[in-house]
Amino acid sequence: MAPKKPAAAATTSASTSSSSSGQIDKIALNIVQHYQKTTPQRTKLIDTFMAFLVIVGGLQFAYCVLAGNYPFNAFLSGFSATVGQFVLTASLRIQTTEANKSEFPSVSPERAFADYVVGSLILHFFCINFIN
């Protein structure tokens, strides 16, 4: 008779953990569906590029850790270009999002993109100059 009580407790904890993971799955699915339904295509494209920059930065860092960083200035230049481009892209996303129009009343999407292009050119000029 004694072994049945721990089995009941194990069943209860197993059902609790499966129901909480089911709730997490529902929450994640709801977030993804809401993002796909309400986010404009332009913002999704910016988000995709930002995810690409995170992957590239991770690959550069992994290569530095695993294979070494012999031309250290090249690693620093490439990694800082990736991080800088991510920051500039995040700024572009913030300025072009419809929900933030009240915070940037004088900045049109065209002006934000022009600032992004000029900032990217300056960033890459310094990164190429740093490689020497």
XYZ file of N, CA and C in Angstrom:
396
model
N 0.808 -1.196 0.000
C 0.000 0.000 0.000
C 0.855 1.266 0.000
N 1.999 1.224 0.610
C 2.853 2.406 0.694
C 3.372 2.860 -0.667
N 3.701 1.963 -1.619
C 4.238 2.449 -2.893
C 3.226 3.218 -3.732
N 1.939 3.076 -3.482
C 0.954 3.763 -4.307
C 0.970 5.274 -4.080
N 1.260 5.731 -2.872
C 1.261 7.168 -2.607
C 2.359 7.892 -3.390
N 3.594 7.397 -3.431
C 4.596 8.093 -4.246
C 4.251 8.053 -5.731
N 3.637 6.971 -6.192
C 3.263 6.896 -7.602
C 2.225 7.960 -7.922
N 1.288 8.187 -7.020
C 0.281 9.220 -7.236
C 0.932 10.596 -7.256
N 1.893 10.811 -6.389
C 2.596 12.092 -6.364
C 3.404 12.282 -7.640
N 4.023 11.215 -8.133
C 4.794 11.304 -9.373
C 3.872 11.593 -10.550
N 2.693 10.987 -10.557
C 1.737 11.232 -11.631
C 1.261 12.678 -11.596
N 1.014 13.195 -10.410
C 0.563 14.577 -10.280
C 1.631 15.546 -10.762
N 2.888 15.320 -10.375
C 3.948 16.230 -10.807
C 4.205 16.101 -12.304
N 4.050 14.895 -12.854
C 4.238 14.718 -14.293
C 3.133 15.427 -15.063
N 1.901 15.339 -14.571
C 0.814 16.018 -15.271
C 0.936 17.531 -15.124
N 1.442 17.998 -13.995
C 1.641 19.431 -13.804
C 2.702 19.959 -14.749
N 3.811 19.222 -14.897
C 4.872 19.694 -15.788
C 4.442 19.620 -17.249
N 3.655 18.610 -17.610
C 3.194 18.531 -18.997
C 2.161 19.610 -19.289
N 1.329 19.951 -18.297
C 0.351 21.012 -18.530
C 1.035 22.372 -18.587
N 2.090 22.577 -17.799
C 2.797 23.858 -17.869
C 3.572 23.980 -19.173
N 4.126 22.870 -19.673
C 4.808 22.943 -20.969
C 3.784 23.134 -22.086
N 2.596 22.591 -21.903
C 1.532 22.824 -22.873
C 1.105 24.286 -22.880
N 1.079 24.911 -21.707
C 0.746 26.333 -21.636
C 1.834 27.179 -22.283
N 3.079 26.799 -22.078
C 4.184 27.534 -22.702
C 4.100 27.412 -24.212
N 3.760 26.224 -24.703
C 3.603 26.035 -26.146
C 2.470 26.902 -26.694
N 1.358 26.974 -25.950
C 0.235 27.802 -26.388
C 0.625 29.281 -26.413
N 1.363 29.713 -25.403
C 1.795 31.110 -25.342
C 2.720 31.426 -26.510
N 3.691 30.545 -26.765
C 4.627 30.765 -27.874
C 3.892 30.785 -29.211
N 2.956 29.872 -29.392
C 2.180 29.833 -30.633
C 1.340 31.101 -30.796
N 0.762 31.567 -29.707
C -0.031 32.793 -29.743
C 0.840 33.995 -30.108
N 2.049 34.064 -29.561
C 2.963 35.168 -29.875
C 3.340 35.146 -31.348
N 3.669 33.964 -31.870
C 4.060 33.846 -33.278
C 2.900 34.224 -34.189
N 1.701 33.750 -33.879
C 0.539 34.078 -34.707
C 0.237 35.577 -34.677
N 0.342 36.182 -33.511
C 0.104 37.624 -33.398
C 1.159 38.400 -34.183
N 2.419 37.982 -34.102
C 3.497 38.641 -34.852
C 3.252 38.537 -36.352
N 2.879 37.355 -36.818
C 2.660 37.162 -38.249
C 1.445 37.941 -38.747
N 0.452 38.086 -37.898
C -0.787 38.745 -38.310
C -0.661 40.270 -38.288
N 0.038 40.821 -37.302
C 0.009 42.272 -37.110
C 1.263 43.008 -37.570
N 2.357 42.315 -37.822
C 3.604 42.988 -38.185
C 3.665 43.223 -39.689
N 3.975 44.450 -40.107
C 4.091 44.721 -41.545
C 5.269 43.968 -42.168
N 5.180 43.763 -43.466
C 6.207 43.003 -44.189
C 7.572 43.681 -44.095
N 7.613 45.000 -44.123
C 8.876 45.734 -44.033
C 9.574 45.450 -42.698
N 8.809 45.435 -41.625
C 9.387 45.168 -40.312
C 9.848 43.721 -40.201
N 9.114 42.799 -40.811
C 9.545 41.397 -40.812
C 10.868 41.234 -41.551
N 11.046 41.978 -42.637
C 12.299 41.925 -43.383
C 13.455 42.457 -42.535
N 13.223 43.540 -41.818
C 14.249 44.083 -40.928
C 14.577 43.076 -39.834
N 13.555 42.435 -39.264
C 13.782 41.431 -38.221
C 14.576 40.243 -38.748
N 14.306 39.834 -39.978
C 15.054 38.729 -40.582
C 16.519 39.106 -40.754
N 16.781 40.325 -41.203
C 18.161 40.778 -41.353
C 18.862 40.847 -40.002
N 18.154 41.274 -38.962
C 18.753 41.321 -37.625
C 19.076 39.921 -37.122
N 18.213 38.954 -37.399
C 18.503 37.565 -37.016
C 19.729 37.055 -37.770
N 19.845 37.411 -39.053
C 21.017 37.040 -39.839
C 22.288 37.631 -39.231
N 22.227 38.890 -38.792
C 23.398 39.517 -38.179
C 23.786 38.833 -36.877
N 22.807 38.392 -36.101
C 23.108 37.661 -34.867
C 23.807 36.347 -35.194
N 23.338 35.645 -36.218
C 23.959 34.376 -36.619
C 25.385 34.614 -37.105
N 25.589 35.636 -37.921
C 26.935 35.935 -38.428
C 27.871 36.306 -37.279
N 27.405 37.117 -36.355
C 28.224 37.475 -35.196
C 28.566 36.261 -34.349
N 27.602 35.369 -34.166
C 27.865 34.134 -33.422
C 28.879 33.250 -34.120
N 28.770 33.147 -35.444
C 29.741 32.352 -36.203
C 31.136 32.962 -36.126
N 31.237 34.272 -36.206
C 32.539 34.923 -36.092
C 33.151 34.679 -34.722
N 32.345 34.784 -33.682
C 32.858 34.559 -32.335
C 33.260 33.101 -32.143
N 32.449 32.177 -32.658
C 32.788 30.753 -32.545
C 34.080 30.451 -33.288
N 34.267 31.025 -34.464
C 35.507 30.825 -35.212
C 36.695 31.374 -34.429
N 36.519 32.520 -33.793
C 37.597 33.109 -32.999
C 37.968 32.212 -31.833
N 36.981 31.619 -31.189
C 37.246 30.749 -30.042
C 37.864 29.430 -30.492
N 37.347 28.836 -31.561
C 37.795 27.509 -31.984
C 39.078 27.536 -32.812
N 39.186 28.435 -33.761
C 40.317 28.414 -34.687
C 41.386 29.440 -34.338
N 41.080 30.365 -33.489
C 42.052 31.386 -33.136
C 41.743 32.697 -33.822
N 42.431 33.714 -33.379
C 42.173 35.050 -33.917
C 43.476 35.689 -34.377
N 44.226 34.961 -35.196
C 45.554 35.441 -35.594
C 45.521 36.861 -36.150
N 44.789 37.138 -37.206
C 44.729 38.567 -37.561
C 43.651 39.233 -36.698
N 44.042 39.615 -35.483
C 43.067 40.088 -34.504
C 42.337 41.333 -34.992
N 43.043 42.200 -35.725
C 42.359 43.399 -36.207
C 41.263 43.044 -37.213
N 41.455 41.971 -37.981
C 40.411 41.539 -38.916
C 39.197 41.010 -38.157
N 39.459 40.238 -37.090
C 38.338 39.749 -36.279
C 37.592 40.914 -35.647
N 38.331 41.842 -35.042
C 37.679 42.987 -34.404
C 36.890 43.817 -35.409
N 37.448 43.992 -36.577
C 36.770 44.772 -37.599
C 35.481 44.089 -38.051
N 35.551 42.800 -38.325
C 34.364 42.070 -38.767
C 33.298 41.987 -37.695
N 33.719 41.713 -36.470
C 32.754 41.582 -35.384
C 32.122 42.933 -35.055
N 32.939 43.989 -35.048
C 32.372 45.308 -34.764
C 31.466 45.779 -35.900
N 31.769 45.381 -37.136
C 30.871 45.710 -38.249
C 29.525 45.019 -38.069
N 29.556 43.772 -37.623
C 28.313 43.033 -37.410
C 27.491 43.655 -36.284
N 28.148 43.951 -35.168
C 27.439 44.546 -34.032
C 26.936 45.947 -34.390
N 27.776 46.727 -35.052
C 27.366 48.071 -35.447
C 26.200 48.061 -36.417
N 26.232 47.136 -37.364
C 25.129 47.035 -38.326
C 23.846 46.612 -37.619
N 23.961 45.741 -36.615
C 22.792 45.338 -35.834
C 22.191 46.545 -35.114
N 23.048 47.363 -34.514
C 22.564 48.540 -33.786
C 21.903 49.532 -34.744
N 22.519 49.755 -35.898
C 21.921 50.657 -36.881
C 20.579 50.117 -37.385
N 20.497 48.814 -37.586
C 19.250 48.210 -38.057
C 18.168 48.280 -36.983
N 18.560 48.097 -35.719
C 17.590 48.233 -34.633
C 17.059 49.666 -34.575
N 17.937 50.631 -34.802
C 17.505 52.026 -34.835
C 16.535 52.273 -35.986
N 16.833 51.700 -37.144
C 15.920 51.828 -38.289
C 14.568 51.208 -37.970
N 14.574 50.051 -37.324
C 13.313 49.375 -36.984
C 12.491 50.224 -36.021
N 13.154 50.802 -35.038
C 12.444 51.630 -34.063
C 11.839 52.857 -34.734
N 12.597 53.487 -35.626
C 12.119 54.718 -36.255
C 11.020 54.473 -37.280
N 10.966 53.287 -37.878
C 9.971 53.039 -38.926
C 8.748 52.271 -38.439
N 8.714 51.873 -37.182
C 7.556 51.163 -36.652
C 6.399 52.141 -36.449
N 5.213 51.735 -36.874
C 4.032 52.601 -36.791
C 3.703 53.001 -35.352
N 3.954 52.113 -34.408
C 3.621 52.403 -33.017
C 4.493 53.515 -32.434
N 5.631 53.796 -33.058
C 6.553 54.808 -32.539
C 6.468 56.134 -33.286
N 5.438 56.325 -34.076
C 5.310 57.570 -34.843
C 5.256 58.793 -33.931
N 4.660 58.658 -32.754
C 4.547 59.809 -31.854
C 5.902 60.200 -31.261
N 6.828 59.261 -31.162
C 8.147 59.569 -30.608
C 9.081 60.188 -31.640
N 8.828 59.953 -32.915
C 9.649 60.505 -33.993
C 8.749 61.245 -34.986
N 8.139 62.351 -34.570
C 7.185 63.012 -35.470
C 7.840 63.652 -36.693
N 9.095 64.065 -36.578
C 9.735 64.763 -37.696
C 10.566 63.837 -38.584
N 10.587 62.539 -38.279
C 11.406 61.598 -39.045
C 10.491 60.736 -39.913
N 10.604 60.924 -41.224
C 9.833 60.090 -42.150
C 10.577 58.774 -42.373
N 9.899 57.737 -42.869
C 10.597 56.475 -43.145
C 11.734 56.638 -44.156
N 11.562 57.546 -45.111
C 12.624 57.787 -46.092
C 13.841 58.425 -45.433
N 13.597 59.360 -44.528
C 14.700 60.006 -43.806
C 15.404 58.996 -42.915
N 14.648 58.131 -42.240
C 15.249 57.111 -41.384
C 16.119 56.171 -42.211
N 15.644 55.799 -43.403
C 16.434 54.913 -44.255
C 17.684 55.617 -44.773
N 17.574 56.889 -45.112
C 18.750 57.644 -45.556
C 19.783 57.733 -44.434
N 19.334 57.987 -43.210
C 20.250 57.998 -42.065
C 20.909 56.638 -41.884
N 20.136 55.586 -42.092
C 20.651 54.217 -41.967
C 21.743 53.951 -43.001
N 21.509 54.362 -44.230
C 22.495 54.134 -45.297
C 23.771 54.924 -45.025
N 23.640 56.184 -44.637
C 24.823 57.002 -44.351
C 25.588 56.431 -43.158
N 24.880 56.049 -42.118
C 25.538 55.439 -40.956
C 26.239 54.141 -41.310
N 25.622 53.337 -42.170
C 26.239 52.076 -42.598
C 27.497 52.330 -43.415
N 27.455 53.323 -44.287
C 28.645 53.649 -45.078
C 29.796 54.110 -44.186
N 29.502 54.960 -43.218
C 30.542 55.430 -42.298
C 31.087 54.269 -41.476
N 30.206 53.409 -40.973
C 30.640 52.248 -40.189
C 31.563 51.357 -41.001
N 31.176 51.031 -42.217
C 31.995 50.127 -43.021
C 33.284 50.797 -43.492
N 33.278 52.105 -43.681
C 34.518 52.807 -43.994
C 35.521 52.641 -42.859
N 35.071 52.842 -41.623
C 35.981 52.696 -40.488
C 36.431 51.250 -40.307
N 35.542 50.303 -40.548
C 35.924 48.891 -40.398
C 36.951 48.481 -41.448
N 36.768 48.914 -42.679
C 37.743 48.590 -43.727
C 39.061 49.301 -43.453
N 38.995 50.526 -42.965
C 40.204 51.260 -42.624
C 40.940 50.594 -41.462
N 40.218 50.008 -40.526
C 40.836 49.353 -39.372
C 41.577 48.087 -39.780
N 41.084 47.385 -40.801
C 41.772 46.178 -41.277
C 43.148 46.549 -41.819
N 43.241 47.706 -42.466
C 44.483 48.239 -43.007
C 44.844 47.505 -44.255
